[in-house]
Every structure is written in structure tokens, then in C-alpha cells.
Amino acid sequence: VEADVRQSKQCAGFRAAGVAAGIKKNAAPDLGLIVSDGAATVAAVFTRNCVQAAPVTISRQRATSGVGQAVIVNSGNANCCTGEQGMRDAVAMADAAANAVGIDPERVLVASTGVIGEPLPLAKIQKALPALSDALRQDGFEDFAEAIMTTDTVPKLVRRQGDIEGHPFTVLAAAKGAGMIRPDMATMLCFVCTDVGIDAGLLQQCLHRAVDRTLNRISIDGDTSTNDTVLVLANGCSGAQVATPSQLEAFQVLLCDLLGDIAHRLVKDGEGVTKVVDLTVAGAASDTEAFQIADAVAHSPLVKTAFFGQDANWGRVIAAAGRAGVPLDPDRIDLYFNDVQMVRNGRGCGPRAEALATTVLQRPEFAVTIKLNQGDGRATLLTCDFSVEYVKINADYRS
Amino acid sequence: VEADVRQSKQCAGFRAAGVAAGIKKNAAPDLGLIVSDGAATVAAVFTRNCVQAAPVTISRQRATSGVGQAVIVNSGNANCCTGEQGMRDAVAMADAAANAVGIDPERVLVASTGVIGEPLPLAKIQKALPALSDALRQDGFEDFAEAIMTTDTVPKLVRRQGDIEGHPFTVLAAAKGAGMIRPDMATMLCFVCTDVGIDAGLLQQCLHRAVDRTLNRISIDGDTSTNDTVLVLANGCSGAQVATPSQLEAFQVLLCDLLGDIAHRLVKDGEGVTKVVDLTVAGAASDTEAFQIADAVAHSPLVKTAFFGQDANWGRVIAAAGRAGVPLDPDRIDLYFNDVQMVRNGRGCGPRAEALATTVLQRPEFAVTIKLNQGDGRATLLTCDFSVEYVKINADYRS
């Protein structure tokens, strides 16, 4: 069984590892490496924050080539707001990884996550790289996923298998998240390995589509990181090719499913999260307006603290919707917690609905649906509550 | 001395009172009334939330006449999302006040604050009105200020005195705030009484200018209420007239000073607030862009929790600025906590600056200044931290 489980976390032609390099204060794993046996097609999505970490700048440049072979990632330090030295450190970190595994440094992508504004402890990374390289194994992705964690409480590692014209193929993703997450950005570190063969343009297109539907539709606290990176490496080792529309469809569906699973895990393990909330705004004048309203509700501290308090305080949901900057008619709003209708035409449905809704909010996951009854626009966001623990985690983050 | 203190909370020709009508569960005062001896000029600013409480709709209509004589206010129930019944209740509440004091109902303005979506307990209000009317006194503003509190821990009552061409005059404001507050809205309940004589157009203009510089420049949690109302009644009892530019200037300065004081008190007494932060963004391409960046930083949960943790985590401030949707060059950013420079050209100033900044953050109030060095645009916001107590208050609000 153990062998089966380990087998289940592999992807043909890829090896991975994670070790403790001493970057984190607590001796936890903090340096991870993924290497493909041969050159792989690369696609990537990065943060849209104007303030971008050095590794983002380096990886963005290198990803444009469409070719890569390895990713080196550290946690515990973001290598951000570190100026020219930070750029040199990011390149040197990639160089050290390239040397250790014997590949072209230009084929090494790099990512960092952790505290902003402190110099990268490059010497520790360089010192740890031989051991990290020695530790590379096909079943090393769990160690990798653990090494990239910051305030995550569990590693996120997900795998899906499909078949394209008789060729089985695999897509595997390791991610870290937890805080500084909002929609409409590449919202975390996420590294996807797949053994399909695909060209860089198609892979980039598949990645954008999948991210738009999954990782860009989650919100924890509305902040966006300076280091957000989603990378895909596709090495072709399975023999499955993605080129025709039907092949593309098979791959796209699996990639969306995989990243949807990652997105859900990221929210569930968000900082201090006790409730995962599937928020839908329907009946808006347009999808864009629906999204604007969902965004306002998903980021309202009053709504989020009510979720934490298991309080079906629908008035706060309506009030947050009302300030989204979108015209709406309050007297036409319907609101549901799961299947329980709480509001009809802008007015509360009374104590019985309230009692039923309260039991819904006691669950760890539930849906909130706002129907505006004004058009066909629709948007869905995966969000969460705002807990005492979130504040404690983030007040004490650097101590 | 007692008489002096009471005297200091009066404004010629106005009486006020506050009583417990049983709307709140805890038997605290929850119904307040202000009455002018004669007709007064009225100006008002209301919430821009699309979802507006019934009393907002009623008061907005009545304020357009430019004339008013009384304000009746309850706490404990927002009379919002209450449909046609809510509108009838708001009118009936004003009618009851008019009857009790013997004035024209159309001259009574009305405001409510508290839980959204529950029917207004009108009978309790009607029953309490004779006692409330009997309690009206020139020195009754402290009772009024207490009766309009929700999660406020202290009443907010402020007075300023000035002189126009030998005529002393007074401006007095009672307000409640605490949560659901963000800039660029009329952000709370605030009732201003003054004994100057002024026409309605000028008074509205003065109020808009003062609110833009004060109450619209504070932020607690970024949420905006469905009930926000700022009302001014000017009864002319002092004999001081405001008509010429120099008279206007004298009144405007005092009104800004008064509302600035109220704004500061609202933030200081914000829900769970332990830090009051004077946030300035300077050197932006325009004032608008400066405001956008200040707004993003002021509402970042990561920045606010770092303030709560007394952590000079400047990386979070820069990261929040970077996601404001405004182009900026991170390598030109300077950042200060009070006079301590923490960031120069986008990079940290090192451990000595960090140690100094940490002592700044231990104070209950401090300034954060972000210099973009890109232009002359500037904006200032008064904001606060995000504490464990904020979450507790809002998770348990309705229980």
C-alpha cells in the first residue's frame, strides 16, 4: 500500500525533493527542487502586483523561451524589495541548482516565498543544494510540497490521470497558499508537472484558461503577493500528445480539475480559516458586475467575521453587495445559504429561515447565493471566514 | 465646575435628550432626540451604498426642503431591508416625535442604526417618546450621544466656539461610529447643531467641504453602512450670520476642525482598535492615484494585522501599495514610520531603522508616510489596526 501511495504521487520523467536549508527559523524544510529528465515545455502566470520579487522577474524572462527543465523554490524569504542584490541572488540560486543537477542554468526557473525585504540567505541555499540534488526521487513531491509551505498547515499535492488516444498521462501539482490571496491574480506558488507533449503556446493558453476558472476565483484576505507564480512543465514522457482540439480538450479538462482541487485546498487551509464559502452572484446585468459584487462581499470583513461567528447575518451580505459600485435594486434581491432562502425581494424570510440558515453556517463548507434578478450575469468565488486565528497568525508573522 | 462642563456641551436654541426605549437587549439608552426652538436650516450627506435604510430615504427627501427642526434617532435596529413596512415605520417614528414636541412632522428628520433586516419596534419608540420629550434639556447632548451608540465604547460629543464680526457662535456634533466605516462615504451617524444663521445652499456646501476633508478620510474596516447620515441644523440663535466670504471662512474652518475631531474619535474608538494610524501617500502622479494607494494600504488585512502586532513589517505596506491598480516604480519608494525612515529606494534601511520603527509602532498613534517620488499627488487617510477584538466583536454582534 505504501508503494501504491508513493506511486500515486509521481509523474513520468520528473523527480523532486525538499530539504531544510536553515532559511526558516524553525529548522523546517525550506528548499525544494523539481527536475525533468529532459527539456520540458514551460508556461507560467505571475502576480500582477507592481511590486514583484526578484525571482518573479527572472522566471518571467526565462519562461518566455517556452523551455525549462527545473524549478528551485525556497520558503522563509521572499527575495522581494531586495534590489540589484536580490536579482543577483535569484540568478545565483538558479545557477547553484543547475550546477548540482548538471543542466543549463537558463533552463532553471526560480521562486521564493516568505518575508519581504530581507536579503536572501544565498550561502545557505548553495550549501544545501548538493544534498537536495542527491535527494531527488520520482516519489519526492511530498517532500517538495512540504518544503514550499509558509503558514500552510498541510502540504498541497494533487494528481490526476487521463488518457489521450490510448496514451495514459498524468498531471501533478504542488502548491502553497494560505494568505495574501485574492482573485484575478496568479495567487500563490503552484508548480504543475505533466508528462504530455505540447507546444509552449498551447500550454500557455491551457494554463490561462484553467487559472481563470480556478486559482483566480479564490479569495482569502484580498491581499496579493509580490511573489505569486504558477508554472507548468510538460516533458512529453508519457507519449501522449496535445495538439488537436480533442487532445487539447482532454488535457484542459484535467488541468482545470486539478487546479480546481488545488484552489479548494488553498482556501480550506487559508490562514485561520474555519469556513469555506462557495459564493455565487447570479442575475446581474453582466458577468463583470456579478464579479464586482462577489468581490465586495468576499472581502467584507463584516461578512467574513459573521461567517466565523456562524451568524446568518444576511444584512451584512446585502450591505456589502450594495457598496460594490454596481447599480442594483435592493428590493429584488434573493439570498440563499445552501438551499435555505433567507431573503426574498430584499426582505428577510423570518425566524424559521433564520434557524435553518444557522444550521447551514455551522457546517465547515456552505454556499451563499445572491440572486439580483436583473439579468443573466453570473460569477462564483471560493472564499472563507475571517477568524481570531487569522489576526493572531498575521500579527505575529515575523516574530 | 459641573455647571461649566454641562454649559460646555450646549448650543443656543437647541435641546437634546436620550432614553432607554427597550430596543437594545441590554436596557441601555437607545432613543435620542434633538430639537431646535425654531425652524433651522438643514444640510445633509448620506451613504452612497445602493442598499439604503428607510430612514435614509425619508431624511433625504425632507432635507431637500432645506428646513428642519428636530432629529429622532434610534440605535439597536437599522430599519434597513424592511421594505414598505420600514418606510411606514420611519415616518411613524418621526410623526411620534413631532407629536410629542408639538412641531410639523415634515420638519422632523430620522435616523436609525443597528442590526439590519429586523422590523423596527415602533411601539416601543412611540411609547418612549413622551418621556424623551420631557427629558429635553439644553445640556442633554451627552445623553443623546450615549443613546445613539452601538459598539462604540465612548460617546462622541464635541463642541467648538468661534466669533463672526463680534457675534460668538457655537458648533456642536454628536456622532456614533465604530465599524462599517470607509472613506469616500458619509460614514456614520453624525448630528451637528449650530446657532449661526445661514442659507441651505451655503450650509450644504460647507458640509460637503468639511466631510470631504474629515469624515470621508477615515477607514476602520472598509465596509460602508446602509444608514450613514451626517446632518447639520443651523438655527441662527446666536445672531452670527454666515453669508459673506469672510463669514463663510470663519464657519468653514470651525466646522472642519469639529468634524476632524469627530473623525479622530471615531477611528480611536473603532471596533477593537488599538492603533490609530495617520497614513499619507505623497509623490504620486496625482491626488487621485495617491488616494487609491492609501485606500489599498489602509484596507489591507495584512498591513492592519501587522499594526496590531506592533510589527514594522514594511514589506506588507509596499506589497499593498503595489496592488492598488496604479503604476508605480518600487525602486523609488521611500517609507517612514513617524520620522524613522524604513525604506529608501524600495529597499529596507536595516536593523537599526527597524529597531527604531518598532518603538514607534508600540505607541497608540503613529504616522506612516509612503513617498513614491513620482509626482506631486498626495492623500491622507486616518486608519487603524485590525485586532483579535475586532473579529470577536463582529462574530458575536447579533448574539
CSV table of C-alpha atoms in Angstrom, one decimal, chain A residues 37-257:
chain,number,residue,atom,x,y,z
A,37,ASP,CA,14.8,14.2,-17.1
A,38,GLY,CA,14.9,16.1,-20.3
A,39,ALA,CA,13.9,19.6,-21.6
A,40,ALA,CA,10.2,20.4,-21.0
A,41,THR,CA,7.7,22.9,-22.4
A,42,VAL,CA,7.1,25.8,-20.0
A,43,ALA,CA,4.1,28.0,-19.4
A,44,ALA,CA,3.6,30.4,-16.5
A,45,VAL,CA,1.4,33.0,-14.9
A,46,PHE,CA,2.8,35.6,-12.5
A,47,THR,CA,1.5,38.2,-10.0
A,48,ARG,CA,0.1,41.5,-11.4
A,49,ASN,CA,1.3,43.4,-8.3
A,50,CYS,CA,3.6,46.3,-9.4
A,51,VAL,CA,6.0,45.3,-6.7
A,52,GLN,CA,7.5,42.0,-7.9
A,53,ALA,CA,10.1,39.8,-6.3
A,54,ALA,CA,13.4,39.2,-8.0
A,55,PRO,CA,12.7,35.5,-8.7
A,56,VAL,CA,9.5,36.6,-10.5
A,57,THR,CA,11.4,38.8,-12.8
A,58,ILE,CA,14.0,36.1,-13.5
A,59,SER,CA,11.4,33.3,-14.1
A,60,ARG,CA,9.2,35.6,-16.2
A,61,GLN,CA,12.2,36.2,-18.5
A,62,ARG,CA,13.2,32.6,-18.7
A,63,ALA,CA,9.6,31.3,-19.2
A,64,THR,CA,9.3,33.3,-22.4
A,65,SER,CA,11.7,30.9,-24.1
A,66,GLY,CA,9.0,28.2,-23.7
A,67,VAL,CA,11.6,25.7,-22.5
A,68,GLY,CA,12.6,24.7,-19.0
A,69,GLN,CA,13.9,21.7,-17.1
A,70,ALA,CA,13.9,22.5,-13.3
A,71,VAL,CA,12.4,24.7,-10.7
A,72,ILE,CA,14.2,25.7,-7.5
A,73,VAL,CA,12.0,27.2,-4.7
A,74,ASN,CA,12.7,28.4,-1.2
A,75,SER,CA,10.3,29.3,1.6
A,76,GLY,CA,11.1,31.6,4.6
A,77,ASN,CA,12.3,34.5,2.5
A,78,ALA,CA,10.5,36.2,-0.5
A,79,ASN,CA,13.7,37.8,-2.0
A,80,CYS,CA,11.5,40.9,-2.6
A,81,CYS,CA,12.4,44.6,-2.2
A,82,THR,CA,15.9,43.4,-2.3
A,83,GLY,CA,17.2,45.5,-5.2
A,84,GLU,CA,20.0,44.5,-7.5
A,85,GLN,CA,21.4,42.2,-4.9
A,86,GLY,CA,18.2,40.3,-4.9
A,87,MET,CA,18.4,39.8,-8.7
A,88,ARG,CA,21.9,38.5,-8.4
A,89,ASP,CA,20.9,36.2,-5.6
A,90,ALA,CA,17.9,34.8,-7.6
A,91,VAL,CA,20.2,34.1,-10.6
A,92,ALA,CA,22.9,32.6,-8.3
A,93,MET,CA,20.2,30.4,-6.7
A,94,ALA,CA,19.2,29.0,-10.1
A,95,ASP,CA,22.9,28.6,-11.1
A,96,ALA,CA,23.5,26.6,-7.9
A,97,ALA,CA,20.6,24.3,-8.8
A,98,ALA,CA,21.8,23.9,-12.4
A,99,ASN,CA,25.3,23.0,-11.2
A,100,ALA,CA,24.1,20.5,-8.7
A,101,VAL,CA,22.0,18.6,-11.3
A,102,GLY,CA,24.1,19.3,-14.3
A,103,ILE,CA,21.8,21.2,-16.6
A,104,ASP,CA,21.8,24.6,-18.5
A,105,PRO,CA,21.2,27.4,-15.9
A,106,GLU,CA,18.9,29.1,-18.3
A,107,ARG,CA,16.5,26.2,-18.0
A,108,VAL,CA,16.2,26.6,-14.3
A,109,LEU,CA,13.2,28.6,-13.0
A,110,VAL,CA,13.2,30.1,-9.6
A,111,ALA,CA,10.6,31.1,-7.0
A,112,SER,CA,10.7,32.3,-3.4
A,113,THR,CA,8.1,32.9,-0.7
A,114,GLY,CA,8.3,34.3,2.8
A,115,VAL,CA,9.2,37.6,4.5
A,116,ILE,CA,9.6,40.6,2.2
A,117,GLY,CA,12.6,42.9,2.4
A,118,GLU,CA,15.3,40.7,3.9
A,119,PRO,CA,18.3,39.6,1.9
A,120,LEU,CA,18.2,36.1,0.6
A,121,PRO,CA,20.5,33.8,2.6
A,122,LEU,CA,22.2,32.6,-0.6
A,123,ALA,CA,25.1,30.8,1.1
A,124,LYS,CA,22.6,28.5,3.0
A,125,ILE,CA,20.9,27.7,-0.3
A,126,GLN,CA,24.2,27.0,-2.1
A,127,LYS,CA,25.4,24.8,0.8
A,128,ALA,CA,22.1,22.8,0.8
A,129,LEU,CA,22.0,22.2,-2.9
A,130,PRO,CA,24.2,19.0,-3.2
A,131,ALA,CA,22.1,17.3,-0.6
A,132,LEU,CA,18.9,18.5,-2.2
A,133,SER,CA,20.1,17.2,-5.6
A,134,ASP,CA,21.0,13.8,-4.0
A,135,ALA,CA,17.6,13.6,-2.5
A,136,LEU,CA,15.8,13.9,-5.9
A,137,ARG,CA,13.4,11.0,-6.4
A,138,GLN,CA,10.3,10.2,-8.5
A,139,ASP,CA,8.3,10.0,-5.3
A,140,GLY,CA,9.9,13.2,-3.8
A,141,PHE,CA,6.9,15.5,-4.5
A,142,GLU,CA,5.6,15.2,-1.0
A,143,ASP,CA,8.9,16.5,0.4
A,144,PHE,CA,8.9,19.2,-2.2
A,145,ALA,CA,5.3,20.3,-1.3
A,146,GLU,CA,6.3,20.4,2.4
A,147,ALA,CA,9.4,22.5,1.7
A,148,ILE,CA,7.5,25.3,0.0
A,149,MET,CA,5.0,25.8,2.8
A,150,THR,CA,4.9,29.0,4.8
A,151,THR,CA,1.8,29.4,7.1
A,152,ASP,CA,0.2,26.4,5.4
A,153,THR,CA,-0.7,23.7,7.8
A,154,VAL,CA,-0.8,20.9,5.3
A,155,PRO,CA,1.2,20.3,2.1
A,156,LYS,CA,-0.9,20.6,-1.1
A,157,LEU,CA,-0.1,17.9,-3.6
A,158,VAL,CA,-2.7,16.7,-6.1
A,159,ARG,CA,-2.6,14.3,-9.1
A,160,ARG,CA,-4.9,13.5,-11.9
A,161,GLN,CA,-4.6,10.8,-14.6
A,162,GLY,CA,-6.2,10.8,-18.1
A,163,ASP,CA,-5.9,9.2,-21.4
A,164,ILE,CA,-5.3,10.7,-24.8
A,165,GLU,CA,-5.9,8.3,-27.7
A,166,GLY,CA,-4.7,5.3,-25.7
A,167,HIS,CA,-1.8,7.0,-24.0
A,168,PRO,CA,-2.3,7.4,-20.3
A,169,PHE,CA,-0.9,10.7,-18.9
A,170,THR,CA,-0.5,12.4,-15.6
A,171,VAL,CA,-0.8,16.0,-14.3
A,172,LEU,CA,0.5,16.7,-10.8
A,173,ALA,CA,0.5,20.0,-8.9
A,174,ALA,CA,2.2,21.1,-5.7
A,175,ALA,CA,1.2,24.4,-4.2
A,176,LYS,CA,1.4,26.7,-1.2
A,177,GLY,CA,-1.0,29.4,-0.3
A,178,ALA,CA,-2.6,30.4,3.0
A,179,GLY,CA,-2.6,34.2,2.9
A,180,MET,CA,-2.2,37.2,0.6
A,181,ILE,CA,-4.7,35.7,-1.7
A,182,ARG,CA,-7.3,37.4,-3.8
A,183,PRO,CA,-9.0,36.6,-7.1
A,184,ASP,CA,-7.9,37.8,-10.5
A,185,MET,CA,-4.2,37.3,-9.9
A,186,ALA,CA,-2.0,34.3,-10.1
A,187,THR,CA,-2.4,33.8,-6.4
A,188,MET,CA,0.2,31.6,-4.9
A,189,LEU,CA,3.1,29.4,-5.7
A,190,CYS,CA,1.9,26.4,-7.8
A,191,PHE,CA,4.1,24.0,-9.7
A,192,VAL,CA,2.5,21.7,-12.2
A,193,CYS,CA,4.3,18.8,-13.8
A,194,THR,CA,2.8,16.8,-16.7
A,195,ASP,CA,4.1,14.1,-19.0
A,196,VAL,CA,2.2,15.2,-22.1
A,197,GLY,CA,3.9,16.6,-25.1
A,198,ILE,CA,2.6,20.0,-26.0
A,199,ASP,CA,4.0,23.2,-27.6
A,200,ALA,CA,4.5,26.3,-25.4
A,201,GLY,CA,1.8,28.4,-27.0
A,202,LEU,CA,-0.9,25.8,-26.4
A,203,LEU,CA,0.3,25.1,-22.9
A,204,GLN,CA,0.2,28.8,-22.0
A,205,GLN,CA,-3.3,29.0,-23.4
A,206,CYS,CA,-4.4,25.9,-21.4
A,207,LEU,CA,-2.9,27.4,-18.3
A,208,HIS,CA,-4.6,30.7,-18.6
A,209,ARG,CA,-7.9,29.2,-19.1
A,210,ALA,CA,-7.5,26.8,-16.1
A,211,VAL,CA,-6.2,29.6,-13.8
A,212,ASP,CA,-9.0,31.9,-14.8
A,213,ARG,CA,-11.6,29.3,-13.7
A,214,THR,CA,-9.8,28.1,-10.5
A,215,LEU,CA,-6.9,29.9,-8.9
A,216,ASN,CA,-8.2,33.3,-10.0
A,217,ARG,CA,-11.5,32.7,-8.4
A,218,ILE,CA,-10.5,32.3,-4.8
A,219,SER,CA,-10.0,34.8,-2.0
A,220,ILE,CA,-8.7,34.6,1.5
A,221,ASP,CA,-7.8,38.1,2.6
A,222,GLY,CA,-7.8,40.2,-0.5
A,223,ASP,CA,-4.1,40.9,-0.4
A,224,THR,CA,-1.9,39.8,-3.4
A,225,SER,CA,1.6,38.6,-3.1
A,226,THR,CA,4.7,40.1,-4.7
A,227,ASN,CA,5.8,36.5,-5.5
A,228,ASP,CA,2.8,34.7,-7.0
A,229,THR,CA,3.8,32.2,-9.6
A,230,VAL,CA,2.1,29.3,-11.4
A,231,LEU,CA,4.4,27.2,-13.5
A,232,VAL,CA,3.8,24.2,-15.7
A,233,LEU,CA,6.5,21.9,-17.0
A,234,ALA,CA,5.4,19.4,-19.7
A,235,ASN,CA,8.1,16.9,-20.7
A,236,GLY,CA,6.3,14.6,-23.1
A,237,CYS,CA,7.5,11.4,-21.3
A,238,SER,CA,4.1,9.7,-21.4
A,239,GLY,CA,3.9,9.7,-25.2
A,240,ALA,CA,0.5,11.4,-25.0
A,241,GLN,CA,0.4,14.4,-27.4
A,242,VAL,CA,-1.7,17.5,-27.0
A,243,ALA,CA,-2.1,19.2,-30.4
A,244,THR,CA,-5.6,18.6,-31.9
A,245,PRO,CA,-8.7,20.2,-30.5
A,246,SER,CA,-9.9,16.8,-29.0
A,247,GLN,CA,-6.5,16.2,-27.4
A,248,LEU,CA,-6.5,19.8,-26.1
A,249,GLU,CA,-9.9,19.3,-24.6
A,250,ALA,CA,-8.9,16.1,-22.7
A,251,PHE,CA,-5.9,17.9,-21.3
A,252,GLN,CA,-7.7,21.2,-20.5
A,253,VAL,CA,-10.4,19.4,-18.5
A,254,LEU,CA,-7.9,17.5,-16.4
A,255,LEU,CA,-5.8,20.6,-15.8
A,256,CYS,CA,-8.9,22.6,-14.7
A,257,ASP,CA,-10.0,19.8,-12.4
